[in-house]
Amino acid sequence: MEIIKAENVGYVYKTKYQKIEAVKNMTCSFETGKIYSIVGESGSGKSTFLSLLAGLDLPSSGALYIQGEDIRSIDRDKYRMEKASVVYQLFHLFPLLTALENVMFPMTLKGVPIKEAKAKAKELIIKVGLGEKILKQFPQMMSGGEQQRVAIARAMASGGNILLADEPTGNLDTKNEVHIVNLLKALAHEENYSVIVVTHNPKVASETDMILRMQDGILIEVQKND
């Protein structure tokens, strides 16, 4: 089922000296139940496009639809709280919160009772392949792979089914990279998420269902992986 649709989306920002067209006439769509990768050289516009999908910025031109609604007409804070979550290369966990508290955070923001949020957070942490010993650990006590799994569990706690990941394996070794990619694939194929990954890594891209290749802000190729 189509959940996101971009029609001729463009994004322009200005520096002190020039105007930059970071994204130009992007037309593509994303479905639930699939994992996508967006690839391209640095400066190709892929992370900027991901930020548009996350509602962190609005398109300068064209239209971006979320479940048929123009992103300009929806409450973007609510969208990120309830429908879409972003996972980053540097994890962005709260350093003074335990793993359990980090995963509880989006639920407590929505007013979920503490007891219920704790139970759900624990369930999600186990679901991403971490044991109960991690629950009371702070981020600095965890490995990079563990931190990224907690970040994914926190994203799942929002209750939405759009997961946007910006270089999610960029700081991980090969073993943890494989674990994270398999986890993201499982979310798409088994949990009916739409997972969209920005990556420089061709091995990661080869594991996704579709590869969108960008160059100089333009979508130049869409490749379906068998």
mmCIF file with all atom_site columns, N, CA, C and O in Angstrom, residues 63-104:
data_model
loop_
_atom_site.group_PDB
_atom_site.id
_atom_site.type_symbol
_atom_site.label_atom_id
_atom_site.label_alt_id
_atom_site.label_comp_id
_atom_site.label_asym_id
_atom_site.label_entity_id
_atom_site.label_seq_id
_atom_site.pdbx_PDB_ins_code
_atom_site.Cartn_x
_atom_site.Cartn_y
_atom_site.Cartn_z
_atom_site.occupancy
_atom_site.B_iso_or_equiv
_atom_site.pdbx_formal_charge
_atom_site.auth_seq_id
_atom_site.auth_comp_id
_atom_site.auth_asym_id
_atom_site.auth_atom_id
_atom_site.pdbx_PDB_model_num
ATOM 1   N N  . ALA A 1 63  ? 4.800  18.663 -4.460 1.00 0.00 ? 63  ALA A N  1
ATOM 2   C CA . ALA A 1 63  ? 3.930  18.234 -3.366 1.00 0.00 ? 63  ALA A CA 1
ATOM 3   C C  . ALA A 1 63  ? 4.395  16.901 -2.803 1.00 0.00 ? 63  ALA A C  1
ATOM 4   O O  . ALA A 1 63  ? 4.851  16.025 -3.542 1.00 0.00 ? 63  ALA A O  1
ATOM 5   N N  . LEU A 1 64  ? 4.270  16.772 -1.494 1.00 0.00 ? 64  LEU A N  1
ATOM 6   C CA . LEU A 1 64  ? 4.618  15.543 -0.794 1.00 0.00 ? 64  LEU A CA 1
ATOM 7   C C  . LEU A 1 64  ? 3.391  15.087 -0.014 1.00 0.00 ? 64  LEU A C  1
ATOM 8   O O  . LEU A 1 64  ? 2.877  15.830 0.823  1.00 0.00 ? 64  LEU A O  1
ATOM 9   N N  . TYR A 1 65  ? 2.933  13.890 -0.319 1.00 0.00 ? 65  TYR A N  1
ATOM 10  C CA . TYR A 1 65  ? 1.700  13.379 0.288  1.00 0.00 ? 65  TYR A CA 1
ATOM 11  C C  . TYR A 1 65  ? 2.010  12.240 1.264  1.00 0.00 ? 65  TYR A C  1
ATOM 12  O O  . TYR A 1 65  ? 2.777  11.327 0.944  1.00 0.00 ? 65  TYR A O  1
ATOM 13  N N  . ILE A 1 66  ? 1.395  12.315 2.443  1.00 0.00 ? 66  ILE A N  1
ATOM 14  C CA . ILE A 1 66  ? 1.490  11.268 3.450  1.00 0.00 ? 66  ILE A CA 1
ATOM 15  C C  . ILE A 1 66  ? 0.101  10.663 3.600  1.00 0.00 ? 66  ILE A C  1
ATOM 16  O O  . ILE A 1 66  ? -0.822 11.332 4.041  1.00 0.00 ? 66  ILE A O  1
ATOM 17  N N  . GLN A 1 67  ? -0.033 9.406  3.192  1.00 0.00 ? 67  GLN A N  1
ATOM 18  C CA . GLN A 1 67  ? -1.350 8.743  3.189  1.00 0.00 ? 67  GLN A CA 1
ATOM 19  C C  . GLN A 1 67  ? -2.405 9.631  2.519  1.00 0.00 ? 67  GLN A C  1
ATOM 20  O O  . GLN A 1 67  ? -3.521 9.766  3.004  1.00 0.00 ? 67  GLN A O  1
ATOM 21  N N  . GLY A 1 68  ? -2.018 10.224 1.401  1.00 0.00 ? 68  GLY A N  1
ATOM 22  C CA . GLY A 1 68  ? -2.943 11.019 0.602  1.00 0.00 ? 68  GLY A CA 1
ATOM 23  C C  . GLY A 1 68  ? -3.103 12.464 1.024  1.00 0.00 ? 68  GLY A C  1
ATOM 24  O O  . GLY A 1 68  ? -3.755 13.248 0.340  1.00 0.00 ? 68  GLY A O  1
ATOM 25  N N  . GLU A 1 69  ? -2.486 12.855 2.166  1.00 0.00 ? 69  GLU A N  1
ATOM 26  C CA . GLU A 1 69  ? -2.606 14.233 2.641  1.00 0.00 ? 69  GLU A CA 1
ATOM 27  C C  . GLU A 1 69  ? -1.337 15.009 2.341  1.00 0.00 ? 69  GLU A C  1
ATOM 28  O O  . GLU A 1 69  ? -0.237 14.515 2.600  1.00 0.00 ? 69  GLU A O  1
ATOM 29  N N  . ASP A 1 70  ? -1.503 16.220 1.833  1.00 0.00 ? 70  ASP A N  1
ATOM 30  C CA . ASP A 1 70  ? -0.349 17.079 1.577  1.00 0.00 ? 70  ASP A CA 1
ATOM 31  C C  . ASP A 1 70  ? 0.338  17.388 2.900  1.00 0.00 ? 70  ASP A C  1
ATOM 32  O O  . ASP A 1 70  ? -0.319 17.772 3.877  1.00 0.00 ? 70  ASP A O  1
ATOM 33  N N  . ILE A 1 71  ? 1.655  17.223 2.941  1.00 0.00 ? 71  ILE A N  1
ATOM 34  C CA . ILE A 1 71  ? 2.389  17.431 4.192  1.00 0.00 ? 71  ILE A CA 1
ATOM 35  C C  . ILE A 1 71  ? 2.253  18.861 4.702  1.00 0.00 ? 71  ILE A C  1
ATOM 36  O O  . ILE A 1 71  ? 2.393  19.128 5.893  1.00 0.00 ? 71  ILE A O  1
ATOM 37  N N  . ARG A 1 72  ? 1.934  19.787 3.801  1.00 0.00 ? 72  ARG A N  1
ATOM 38  C CA . ARG A 1 72  ? 1.753  21.176 4.229  1.00 0.00 ? 72  ARG A CA 1
ATOM 39  C C  . ARG A 1 72  ? 0.483  21.367 5.063  1.00 0.00 ? 72  ARG A C  1
ATOM 40  O O  . ARG A 1 72  ? 0.362  22.350 5.787  1.00 0.00 ? 72  ARG A O  1
ATOM 41  N N  . SER A 1 73  ? -0.441 20.437 4.933  1.00 0.00 ? 73  SER A N  1
ATOM 42  C CA . SER A 1 73  ? -1.732 20.605 5.604  1.00 0.00 ? 73  SER A CA 1
ATOM 43  C C  . SER A 1 73  ? -1.844 19.821 6.906  1.00 0.00 ? 73  SER A C  1
ATOM 44  O O  . SER A 1 73  ? -2.851 19.910 7.600  1.00 0.00 ? 73  SER A O  1
ATOM 45  N N  . ILE A 1 74  ? -0.816 19.041 7.234  1.00 0.00 ? 74  ILE A N  1
ATOM 46  C CA . ILE A 1 74  ? -0.909 18.219 8.443  1.00 0.00 ? 74  ILE A CA 1
ATOM 47  C C  . ILE A 1 74  ? -0.060 18.823 9.558  1.00 0.00 ? 74  ILE A C  1
ATOM 48  O O  . ILE A 1 74  ? 0.799  19.677 9.331  1.00 0.00 ? 74  ILE A O  1
ATOM 49  N N  . ASP A 1 75  ? -0.308 18.375 10.781 1.00 0.00 ? 75  ASP A N  1
ATOM 50  C CA . ASP A 1 75  ? 0.498  18.761 11.936 1.00 0.00 ? 75  ASP A CA 1
ATOM 51  C C  . ASP A 1 75  ? 1.778  17.923 11.886 1.00 0.00 ? 75  ASP A C  1
ATOM 52  O O  . ASP A 1 75  ? 1.766  16.728 12.176 1.00 0.00 ? 75  ASP A O  1
ATOM 53  N N  . ARG A 1 76  ? 2.890  18.561 11.521 1.00 0.00 ? 76  ARG A N  1
ATOM 54  C CA . ARG A 1 76  ? 4.123  17.800 11.306 1.00 0.00 ? 76  ARG A CA 1
ATOM 55  C C  . ARG A 1 76  ? 4.714  17.263 12.608 1.00 0.00 ? 76  ARG A C  1
ATOM 56  O O  . ARG A 1 76  ? 5.350  16.212 12.616 1.00 0.00 ? 76  ARG A O  1
ATOM 57  N N  . ASP A 1 77  ? 4.519  17.948 13.714 1.00 0.00 ? 77  ASP A N  1
ATOM 58  C CA . ASP A 1 77  ? 4.980  17.425 15.004 1.00 0.00 ? 77  ASP A CA 1
ATOM 59  C C  . ASP A 1 77  ? 4.220  16.140 15.348 1.00 0.00 ? 77  ASP A C  1
ATOM 60  O O  . ASP A 1 77  ? 4.803  15.158 15.805 1.00 0.00 ? 77  ASP A O  1
ATOM 61  N N  . LYS A 1 78  ? 2.925  16.170 15.109 1.00 0.00 ? 78  LYS A N  1
ATOM 62  C CA . LYS A 1 78  ? 2.095  14.990 15.363 1.00 0.00 ? 78  LYS A CA 1
ATOM 63  C C  . LYS A 1 78  ? 2.477  13.847 14.418 1.00 0.00 ? 78  LYS A C  1
ATOM 64  O O  . LYS A 1 78  ? 2.503  12.677 14.804 1.00 0.00 ? 78  LYS A O  1
ATOM 65  N N  . TYR A 1 79  ? 2.786  14.202 13.168 1.00 0.00 ? 79  TYR A N  1
ATOM 66  C CA . TYR A 1 79  ? 3.218  13.212 12.175 1.00 0.00 ? 79  TYR A CA 1
ATOM 67  C C  . TYR A 1 79  ? 4.458  12.473 12.660 1.00 0.00 ? 79  TYR A C  1
ATOM 68  O O  . TYR A 1 79  ? 4.524  11.241 12.621 1.00 0.00 ? 79  TYR A O  1
ATOM 69  N N  . ARG A 1 80  ? 5.445  13.221 13.161 1.00 0.00 ? 80  ARG A N  1
ATOM 70  C CA . ARG A 1 80  ? 6.675  12.582 13.635 1.00 0.00 ? 80  ARG A CA 1
ATOM 71  C C  . ARG A 1 80  ? 6.456  11.835 14.943 1.00 0.00 ? 80  ARG A C  1
ATOM 72  O O  . ARG A 1 80  ? 7.162  10.873 15.252 1.00 0.00 ? 80  ARG A O  1
ATOM 73  N N  . MET A 1 81  ? 5.484  12.252 15.714 1.00 0.00 ? 81  MET A N  1
ATOM 74  C CA . MET A 1 81  ? 5.220  11.589 16.988 1.00 0.00 ? 81  MET A CA 1
ATOM 75  C C  . MET A 1 81  ? 4.435  10.295 16.796 1.00 0.00 ? 81  MET A C  1
ATOM 76  O O  . MET A 1 81  ? 4.626  9.323  17.534 1.00 0.00 ? 81  MET A O  1
ATOM 77  N N  . GLU A 1 82  ? 3.569  10.260 15.780 1.00 0.00 ? 82  GLU A N  1
ATOM 78  C CA . GLU A 1 82  ? 2.634  9.146  15.663 1.00 0.00 ? 82  GLU A CA 1
ATOM 79  C C  . GLU A 1 82  ? 2.825  8.264  14.429 1.00 0.00 ? 82  GLU A C  1
ATOM 80  O O  . GLU A 1 82  ? 2.391  7.113  14.426 1.00 0.00 ? 82  GLU A O  1
ATOM 81  N N  . LYS A 1 83  ? 3.458  8.795  13.370 1.00 0.00 ? 83  LYS A N  1
ATOM 82  C CA . LYS A 1 83  ? 3.510  8.023  12.121 1.00 0.00 ? 83  LYS A CA 1
ATOM 83  C C  . LYS A 1 83  ? 4.915  7.729  11.627 1.00 0.00 ? 83  LYS A C  1
ATOM 84  O O  . LYS A 1 83  ? 5.155  6.675  11.042 1.00 0.00 ? 83  LYS A O  1
ATOM 85  N N  . ALA A 1 84  ? 5.826  8.674  11.806 1.00 0.00 ? 84  ALA A N  1
ATOM 86  C CA . ALA A 1 84  ? 7.163  8.517  11.228 1.00 0.00 ? 84  ALA A CA 1
ATOM 87  C C  . ALA A 1 84  ? 8.234  8.757  12.277 1.00 0.00 ? 84  ALA A C  1
ATOM 88  O O  . ALA A 1 84  ? 8.129  9.672  13.086 1.00 0.00 ? 84  ALA A O  1
ATOM 89  N N  . SER A 1 85  ? 9.270  7.932  12.245 1.00 0.00 ? 85  SER A N  1
ATOM 90  C CA . SER A 1 85  ? 10.395 8.086  13.159 1.00 0.00 ? 85  SER A CA 1
ATOM 91  C C  . SER A 1 85  ? 11.691 8.061  12.368 1.00 0.00 ? 85  SER A C  1
ATOM 92  O O  . SER A 1 85  ? 11.772 7.432  11.313 1.00 0.00 ? 85  SER A O  1
ATOM 93  N N  . VAL A 1 86  ? 12.698 8.751  12.903 1.00 0.00 ? 86  VAL A N  1
ATOM 94  C CA . VAL A 1 86  ? 13.995 8.828  12.235 1.00 0.00 ? 86  VAL A CA 1
ATOM 95  C C  . VAL A 1 86  ? 15.066 8.193  13.121 1.00 0.00 ? 86  VAL A C  1
ATOM 96  O O  . VAL A 1 86  ? 15.124 8.452  14.324 1.00 0.00 ? 86  VAL A O  1
ATOM 97  N N  . VAL A 1 87  ? 15.900 7.368  12.504 1.00 0.00 ? 87  VAL A N  1
ATOM 98  C CA . VAL A 1 87  ? 17.046 6.759  13.181 1.00 0.00 ? 87  VAL A CA 1
ATOM 99  C C  . VAL A 1 87  ? 18.300 7.317  12.515 1.00 0.00 ? 87  VAL A C  1
ATOM 100 O O  . VAL A 1 87  ? 18.398 7.347  11.286 1.00 0.00 ? 87  VAL A O  1
ATOM 101 N N  . TYR A 1 88  ? 19.267 7.749  13.345 1.00 0.00 ? 88  TYR A N  1
ATOM 102 C CA . TYR A 1 88  ? 20.444 8.438  12.824 1.00 0.00 ? 88  TYR A CA 1
ATOM 103 C C  . TYR A 1 88  ? 21.719 7.602  12.987 1.00 0.00 ? 88  TYR A C  1
ATOM 104 O O  . TYR A 1 88  ? 21.779 6.667  13.780 1.00 0.00 ? 88  TYR A O  1
ATOM 105 N N  . GLN A 1 89  ? 22.746 7.998  12.243 1.00 0.00 ? 89  GLN A N  1
ATOM 106 C CA . GLN A 1 89  ? 24.048 7.344  12.328 1.00 0.00 ? 89  GLN A CA 1
ATOM 107 C C  . GLN A 1 89  ? 24.631 7.423  13.733 1.00 0.00 ? 89  GLN A C  1
ATOM 108 O O  . GLN A 1 89  ? 25.250 6.478  14.220 1.00 0.00 ? 89  GLN A O  1
ATOM 109 N N  . LEU A 1 90  ? 24.428 8.550  14.405 1.00 0.00 ? 90  LEU A N  1
ATOM 110 C CA . LEU A 1 90  ? 25.020 8.762  15.734 1.00 0.00 ? 90  LEU A CA 1
ATOM 111 C C  . LEU A 1 90  ? 24.050 8.424  16.867 1.00 0.00 ? 90  LEU A C  1
ATOM 112 O O  . LEU A 1 90  ? 24.220 8.872  17.999 1.00 0.00 ? 90  LEU A O  1
ATOM 113 N N  . PHE A 1 91  ? 23.004 7.673  16.545 1.00 0.00 ? 91  PHE A N  1
ATOM 114 C CA . PHE A 1 91  ? 22.067 7.095  17.513 1.00 0.00 ? 91  PHE A CA 1
ATOM 115 C C  . PHE A 1 91  ? 21.141 8.112  18.181 1.00 0.00 ? 91  PHE A C  1
ATOM 116 O O  . PHE A 1 91  ? 19.951 7.876  18.302 1.00 0.00 ? 91  PHE A O  1
ATOM 117 N N  . HIS A 1 92  ? 21.692 9.231  18.674 1.00 0.00 ? 92  HIS A N  1
ATOM 118 C CA . HIS A 1 92  ? 20.893 10.301 19.295 1.00 0.00 ? 92  HIS A CA 1
ATOM 119 C C  . HIS A 1 92  ? 20.042 9.810  20.459 1.00 0.00 ? 92  HIS A C  1
ATOM 120 O O  . HIS A 1 92  ? 18.917 10.268 20.660 1.00 0.00 ? 92  HIS A O  1
ATOM 121 N N  . LEU A 1 93  ? 20.580 8.887  21.239 1.00 0.00 ? 93  LEU A N  1
ATOM 122 C CA . LEU A 1 93  ? 19.896 8.491  22.467 1.00 0.00 ? 93  LEU A CA 1
ATOM 123 C C  . LEU A 1 93  ? 20.110 9.569  23.526 1.00 0.00 ? 93  LEU A C  1
ATOM 124 O O  . LEU A 1 93  ? 21.093 10.306 23.498 1.00 0.00 ? 93  LEU A O  1
ATOM 125 N N  . PHE A 1 94  ? 19.188 9.652  24.476 1.00 0.00 ? 94  PHE A N  1
ATOM 126 C CA . PHE A 1 94  ? 19.341 10.602 25.578 1.00 0.00 ? 94  PHE A CA 1
ATOM 127 C C  . PHE A 1 94  ? 20.362 10.027 26.561 1.00 0.00 ? 94  PHE A C  1
ATOM 128 O O  . PHE A 1 94  ? 20.137 8.966  27.152 1.00 0.00 ? 94  PHE A O  1
ATOM 129 N N  . PRO A 1 95  ? 21.493 10.708 26.778 1.00 0.00 ? 95  PRO A N  1
ATOM 130 C CA . PRO A 1 95  ? 22.593 10.114 27.557 1.00 0.00 ? 95  PRO A CA 1
ATOM 131 C C  . PRO A 1 95  ? 22.275 9.881  29.021 1.00 0.00 ? 95  PRO A C  1
ATOM 132 O O  . PRO A 1 95  ? 22.873 9.008  29.649 1.00 0.00 ? 95  PRO A O  1
ATOM 133 N N  . LEU A 1 96  ? 21.329 10.635 29.583 1.00 0.00 ? 96  LEU A N  1
ATOM 134 C CA . LEU A 1 96  ? 21.017 10.493 31.009 1.00 0.00 ? 96  LEU A CA 1
ATOM 135 C C  . LEU A 1 96  ? 19.815 9.578  31.259 1.00 0.00 ? 96  LEU A C  1
ATOM 136 O O  . LEU A 1 96  ? 19.351 9.464  32.385 1.00 0.00 ? 96  LEU A O  1
ATOM 137 N N  . LEU A 1 97  ? 19.327 8.933  30.199 1.00 0.00 ? 97  LEU A N  1
ATOM 138 C CA . LEU A 1 97  ? 18.233 7.972  30.336 1.00 0.00 ? 97  LEU A CA 1
ATOM 139 C C  . LEU A 1 97  ? 18.751 6.568  30.050 1.00 0.00 ? 97  LEU A C  1
ATOM 140 O O  . LEU A 1 97  ? 19.622 6.383  29.204 1.00 0.00 ? 97  LEU A O  1
ATOM 141 N N  . THR A 1 98  ? 18.223 5.593  30.751 1.00 0.00 ? 98  THR A N  1
ATOM 142 C CA . THR A 1 98  ? 18.572 4.194  30.483 1.00 0.00 ? 98  THR A CA 1
ATOM 143 C C  . THR A 1 98  ? 17.956 3.760  29.155 1.00 0.00 ? 98  THR A C  1
ATOM 144 O O  . THR A 1 98  ? 17.136 4.475  28.563 1.00 0.00 ? 98  THR A O  1
ATOM 145 N N  . ALA A 1 99  ? 18.338 2.572  28.704 1.00 0.00 ? 99  ALA A N  1
ATOM 146 C CA . ALA A 1 99  ? 17.751 2.018  27.478 1.00 0.00 ? 99  ALA A CA 1
ATOM 147 C C  . ALA A 1 99  ? 16.230 1.957  27.603 1.00 0.00 ? 99  ALA A C  1
ATOM 148 O O  . ALA A 1 99  ? 15.495 2.358  26.686 1.00 0.00 ? 99  ALA A O  1
ATOM 149 N N  . LEU A 1 100 ? 15.755 1.462  28.740 1.00 0.00 ? 100 LEU A N  1
ATOM 150 C CA . LEU A 1 100 ? 14.318 1.353  28.955 1.00 0.00 ? 100 LEU A CA 1
ATOM 151 C C  . LEU A 1 100 ? 13.655 2.729  28.891 1.00 0.00 ? 100 LEU A C  1
ATOM 152 O O  . LEU A 1 100 ? 12.624 2.912  28.232 1.00 0.00 ? 100 LEU A O  1
ATOM 153 N N  . GLU A 1 101 ? 14.253 3.699  29.540 1.00 0.00 ? 101 GLU A N  1
ATOM 154 C CA . GLU A 1 101 ? 13.671 5.053  29.572 1.00 0.00 ? 101 GLU A CA 1
ATOM 155 C C  . GLU A 1 101 ? 13.707 5.718  28.200 1.00 0.00 ? 101 GLU A C  1
ATOM 156 O O  . GLU A 1 101 ? 12.790 6.450  27.833 1.00 0.00 ? 101 GLU A O  1
ATOM 157 N N  . ASN A 1 102 ? 14.772 5.460  27.438 1.00 0.00 ? 102 ASN A N  1
ATOM 158 C CA . ASN A 1 102 ? 14.843 5.999  26.079 1.00 0.00 ? 102 ASN A CA 1
ATOM 159 C C  . ASN A 1 102 ? 13.695 5.480  25.219 1.00 0.00 ? 102 ASN A C  1
ATOM 160 O O  . ASN A 1 102 ? 13.078 6.243  24.472 1.00 0.00 ? 102 ASN A O  1
ATOM 161 N N  . VAL A 1 103 ? 13.411 4.198  25.328 1.00 0.00 ? 103 VAL A N  1
ATOM 162 C CA . VAL A 1 103 ? 12.345 3.602  24.510 1.00 0.00 ? 103 VAL A CA 1
ATOM 163 C C  . VAL A 1 103 ? 10.964 4.023  25.021 1.00 0.00 ? 103 VAL A C  1
ATOM 164 O O  . VAL A 1 103 ? 10.017 4.174  24.246 1.00 0.00 ? 103 VAL A O  1
ATOM 165 N N  . MET A 1 104 ? 10.858 4.243  26.310 1.00 0.00 ? 104 MET A N  1
ATOM 166 C CA . MET A 1 104 ? 9.585  4.714  26.878 1.00 0.00 ? 104 MET A CA 1
ATOM 167 C C  . MET A 1 104 ? 9.248  6.141  26.455 1.00 0.00 ? 104 MET A C  1
ATOM 168 O O  . MET A 1 104 ? 8.075  6.521  26.399 1.00 0.00 ? 104 MET A O  1
#
